[in-house]
PDB file of C-alpha atoms in Angstrom:
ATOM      1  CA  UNK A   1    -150.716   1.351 -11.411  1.00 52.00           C
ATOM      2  CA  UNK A   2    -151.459   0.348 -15.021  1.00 55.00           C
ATOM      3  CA  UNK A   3    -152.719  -2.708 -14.187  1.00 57.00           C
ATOM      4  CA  UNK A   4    -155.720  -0.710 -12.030  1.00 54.00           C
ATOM      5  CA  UNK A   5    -156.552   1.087 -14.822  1.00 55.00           C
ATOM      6  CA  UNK A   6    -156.586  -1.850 -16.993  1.00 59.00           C
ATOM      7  CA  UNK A   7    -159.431  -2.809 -14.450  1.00 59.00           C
ATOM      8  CA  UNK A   8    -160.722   0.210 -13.433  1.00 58.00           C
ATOM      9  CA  UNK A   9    -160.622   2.478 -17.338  1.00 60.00           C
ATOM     10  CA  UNK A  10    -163.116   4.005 -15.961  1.00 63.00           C
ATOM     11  CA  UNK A  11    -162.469   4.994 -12.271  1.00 62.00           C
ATOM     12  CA  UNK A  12    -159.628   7.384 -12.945  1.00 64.00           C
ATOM     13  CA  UNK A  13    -159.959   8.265  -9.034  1.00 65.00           C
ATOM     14  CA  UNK A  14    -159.726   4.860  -7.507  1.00 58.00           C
ATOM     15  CA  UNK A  15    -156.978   4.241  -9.849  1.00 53.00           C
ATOM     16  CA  UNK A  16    -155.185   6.884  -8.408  1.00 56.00           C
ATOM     17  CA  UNK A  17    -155.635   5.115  -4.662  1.00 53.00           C
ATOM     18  CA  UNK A  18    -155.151   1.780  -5.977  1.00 52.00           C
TER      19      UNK A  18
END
């Protein structure tokens, strides 16, 4: 989601599960 990785730049991983 590009909104998790918005929040999460920096967790590459968890945006993947998010």
């Amino acid at each position: 989601m590009i909104q998790s990785h918005f929040l999460f730049p920096y967790n590459r991983d968890t945006n993947n599960i998010l």
